[in-house]
Amino acid sequence: MSASKKDYKRVTTKSLIEMKADGEKISMLTAYDFSMAKIVDAAGVDVILVGDSASNVMAGHETTLPITLDQMIYHASSVVRAISRSLVVVDLPFGSYQSDAKEALRSAIRIMKESGGHAVKLEGGSEVKDSIKKILNAGIPVMGHLGLTPQSIYKFGTYTVRAKEEEEADKLMKDAKLLEKLGCFAIVIEKVPAHLAEKVAKSISIPVIGIGAGGGVDGQVLVIHDMLGMNNEFSPRFLRRYLSLYEEMTTAIGQYVNDVKSSDFPNEKEQY
Ligand code: KIV
């Protein structure tokens, strides 16, 4: 069920670089559990991101900061058991890579060994360069994440669009080039002006995957709960909702409650 130009039986980090070179857009969605990952993989999504957004959508935290490395490994291992084609990228959570490069490597190794994920993602540019180098030197593929980096929300203060001013836009461009030079295989760019994201994508050879970064980049990522409409409280401009599952599910569950209360369920055919 895939709209790929080439038939990738298994998507690898190399396939993504090839897709960019061929002008084929990359599809990426989050998943955090076995059942959802099975559906996402079967639908032909190239990359499954076990995002630290699990902290928000799975655990109900206000930010991505509280989720732990153990919890990320639990989510990622459930996802890995479900997939047969997609590349699985796992977020390094807040506090697992910022203090020093050795700790970053230890955290990345735990993710790869204990979850079976195929690559890690971490937030930031020059500030985390030593951590990125150390992880890459161990043979672990790294995806970068620039622009709005939710693990730094208390530094930014808000979730508004980043890099509107020249100074921040210049830093973002420099960081993207640095991540490419270090050997990252792709970069997520979140919530920046579309013209800037497009300029970055055209300036580097590795794929830029955008969220709220316009259509001029090499691929798109969304949080699955948002695009399926499971959450009816979050409506940023960049979000396209493909279903209204919040309404559909509450209606279905309400119907079940009525059927139980009225003794309509189970009927004669639904019992032994
Ligand atoms: O954690 C996450 O879901 C992410 C995406 C928003 C890119 O990092």
PDB file of N, CA and C in Angstrom, residues 91-124:
ATOM      1  N   ASP A  91      13.610   8.630  19.987  1.00  0.00           N
ATOM      2  CA  ASP A  91      14.094   9.861  20.625  1.00  0.00           C
ATOM      3  C   ASP A  91      14.921   9.558  21.866  1.00  0.00           C
ATOM      4  N   LEU A  92      16.062  10.227  21.977  1.00  0.00           N
ATOM      5  CA  LEU A  92      16.790  10.237  23.248  1.00  0.00           C
ATOM      6  C   LEU A  92      16.070  11.244  24.138  1.00  0.00           C
ATOM      7  N   PRO A  93      15.575  10.817  25.307  1.00  0.00           N
ATOM      8  CA  PRO A  93      14.789  11.753  26.120  1.00  0.00           C
ATOM      9  C   PRO A  93      15.644  12.798  26.819  1.00  0.00           C
ATOM     10  N   PHE A  94      14.971  13.841  27.265  1.00  0.00           N
ATOM     11  CA  PHE A  94      15.619  14.933  28.009  1.00  0.00           C
ATOM     12  C   PHE A  94      16.436  14.361  29.179  1.00  0.00           C
ATOM     13  N   GLY A  95      17.684  14.825  29.292  1.00  0.00           N
ATOM     14  CA  GLY A  95      18.527  14.397  30.420  1.00  0.00           C
ATOM     15  C   GLY A  95      19.351  13.160  30.123  1.00  0.00           C
ATOM     16  N   SER A  96      19.172  12.570  28.930  1.00  0.00           N
ATOM     17  CA  SER A  96      19.910  11.324  28.661  1.00  0.00           C
ATOM     18  C   SER A  96      21.118  11.552  27.769  1.00  0.00           C
ATOM     19  N   TYR A  97      21.329  12.809  27.293  1.00  0.00           N
ATOM     20  CA  TYR A  97      22.472  13.043  26.388  1.00  0.00           C
ATOM     21  C   TYR A  97      23.106  14.423  26.524  1.00  0.00           C
ATOM     22  N   GLN A  98      22.514  15.298  27.330  1.00  0.00           N
ATOM     23  CA  GLN A  98      23.006  16.684  27.361  1.00  0.00           C
ATOM     24  C   GLN A  98      24.230  16.888  28.246  1.00  0.00           C
ATOM     25  N   SER A  99      24.406  16.033  29.292  1.00  0.00           N
ATOM     26  CA  SER A  99      25.469  16.376  30.251  1.00  0.00           C
ATOM     27  C   SER A  99      26.856  16.093  29.709  1.00  0.00           C
ATOM     28  N   ASP A 100      27.072  14.943  29.083  1.00  0.00           N
ATOM     29  CA  ASP A 100      28.351  14.720  28.394  1.00  0.00           C
ATOM     30  C   ASP A 100      28.214  13.616  27.345  1.00  0.00           C
ATOM     31  N   ALA A 101      29.222  13.570  26.495  1.00  0.00           N
ATOM     32  CA  ALA A 101      29.161  12.678  25.338  1.00  0.00           C
ATOM     33  C   ALA A 101      29.131  11.204  25.744  1.00  0.00           C
ATOM     34  N   LYS A 102      29.817  10.870  26.848  1.00  0.00           N
ATOM     35  CA  LYS A 102      29.847   9.464  27.276  1.00  0.00           C
ATOM     36  C   LYS A 102      28.459   9.010  27.711  1.00  0.00           C
ATOM     37  N   GLU A 103      27.771   9.913  28.432  1.00  0.00           N
ATOM     38  CA  GLU A 103      26.416   9.566  28.878  1.00  0.00           C
ATOM     39  C   GLU A 103      25.494   9.420  27.662  1.00  0.00           C
ATOM     40  N   ALA A 104      25.698  10.308  26.673  1.00  0.00           N
ATOM     41  CA  ALA A 104      24.890  10.249  25.451  1.00  0.00           C
ATOM     42  C   ALA A 104      25.077   8.901  24.766  1.00  0.00           C
ATOM     43  N   LEU A 105      26.338   8.466  24.686  1.00  0.00           N
ATOM     44  CA  LEU A 105      26.620   7.178  24.029  1.00  0.00           C
ATOM     45  C   LEU A 105      25.989   6.029  24.821  1.00  0.00           C
ATOM     46  N   ARG A 106      26.135   6.084  26.145  1.00  0.00           N
ATOM     47  CA  ARG A 106      25.542   5.018  26.984  1.00  0.00           C
ATOM     48  C   ARG A 106      24.035   4.936  26.739  1.00  0.00           C
ATOM     49  N   SER A 107      23.373   6.105  26.668  1.00  0.00           N
ATOM     50  CA  SER A 107      21.917   6.130  26.471  1.00  0.00           C
ATOM     51  C   SER A 107      21.551   5.577  25.094  1.00  0.00           C
ATOM     52  N   ALA A 108      22.324   5.990  24.080  1.00  0.00           N
ATOM     53  CA  ALA A 108      22.031   5.524  22.719  1.00  0.00           C
ATOM     54  C   ALA A 108      22.245   4.013  22.618  1.00  0.00           C
ATOM     55  N   ILE A 109      23.293   3.518  23.260  1.00  0.00           N
ATOM     56  CA  ILE A 109      23.558   2.069  23.231  1.00  0.00           C
ATOM     57  C   ILE A 109      22.411   1.315  23.897  1.00  0.00           C
ATOM     58  N   ARG A 110      21.927   1.821  25.017  1.00  0.00           N
ATOM     59  CA  ARG A 110      20.794   1.153  25.692  1.00  0.00           C
ATOM     60  C   ARG A 110      19.591   1.081  24.757  1.00  0.00           C
ATOM     61  N   ILE A 111      19.312   2.180  24.047  1.00  0.00           N
ATOM     62  CA  ILE A 111      18.163   2.180  23.122  1.00  0.00           C
ATOM     63  C   ILE A 111      18.352   1.111  22.043  1.00  0.00           C
ATOM     64  N   MET A 112      19.540   1.086  21.446  1.00  0.00           N
ATOM     65  CA  MET A 112      19.774   0.143  20.343  1.00  0.00           C
ATOM     66  C   MET A 112      19.734  -1.305  20.842  1.00  0.00           C
ATOM     67  N   LYS A 113      20.372  -1.588  21.981  1.00  0.00           N
ATOM     68  CA  LYS A 113      20.438  -2.959  22.507  1.00  0.00           C
ATOM     69  C   LYS A 113      19.095  -3.430  23.045  1.00  0.00           C
ATOM     70  N   GLU A 114      18.442  -2.582  23.829  1.00  0.00           N
ATOM     71  CA  GLU A 114      17.267  -3.046  24.577  1.00  0.00           C
ATOM     72  C   GLU A 114      15.960  -2.894  23.819  1.00  0.00           C
ATOM     73  N   SER A 115      15.926  -2.002  22.788  1.00  0.00           N
ATOM     74  CA  SER A 115      14.661  -1.849  22.061  1.00  0.00           C
ATOM     75  C   SER A 115      14.726  -2.437  20.657  1.00  0.00           C
ATOM     76  N   GLY A 116      15.933  -2.516  20.098  1.00  0.00           N
ATOM     77  CA  GLY A 116      16.046  -2.991  18.713  1.00  0.00           C
ATOM     78  C   GLY A 116      15.749  -1.905  17.696  1.00  0.00           C
ATOM     79  N   GLY A 117      15.617  -0.646  18.143  1.00  0.00           N
ATOM     80  CA  GLY A 117      15.425   0.485  17.220  1.00  0.00           C
ATOM     81  C   GLY A 117      16.600   0.602  16.263  1.00  0.00           C
ATOM     82  N   HIS A 118      16.391   1.353  15.180  1.00  0.00           N
ATOM     83  CA  HIS A 118      17.408   1.406  14.126  1.00  0.00           C
ATOM     84  C   HIS A 118      18.256   2.670  14.161  1.00  0.00           C
ATOM     85  N   ALA A 119      17.817   3.683  14.892  1.00  0.00           N
ATOM     86  CA  ALA A 119      18.536   4.968  14.921  1.00  0.00           C
ATOM     87  C   ALA A 119      17.999   5.771  16.101  1.00  0.00           C
ATOM     88  N   VAL A 120      18.756   6.799  16.491  1.00  0.00           N
ATOM     89  CA  VAL A 120      18.274   7.688  17.562  1.00  0.00           C
ATOM     90  C   VAL A 120      18.119   9.102  17.006  1.00  0.00           C
ATOM     91  N   LYS A 121      17.278   9.875  17.687  1.00  0.00           N
ATOM     92  CA  LYS A 121      17.126  11.296  17.348  1.00  0.00           C
ATOM     93  C   LYS A 121      17.421  12.106  18.598  1.00  0.00           C
ATOM     94  N   LEU A 122      18.071  13.236  18.416  1.00  0.00           N
ATOM     95  CA  LEU A 122      18.273  14.138  19.553  1.00  0.00           C
ATOM     96  C   LEU A 122      18.158  15.583  19.102  1.00  0.00           C
ATOM     97  N   GLU A 123      17.858  16.452  20.064  1.00  0.00           N
ATOM     98  CA  GLU A 123      17.569  17.859  19.764  1.00  0.00           C
ATOM     99  C   GLU A 123      18.823  18.719  19.930  1.00  0.00           C
ATOM    100  N   GLY A 124      18.993  19.678  19.003  1.00  0.00           N
ATOM    101  CA  GLY A 124      20.062  20.661  19.164  1.00  0.00           C
ATOM    102  C   GLY A 124      21.117  20.564  18.078  1.00  0.00           C
TER     103      GLY A 124
END
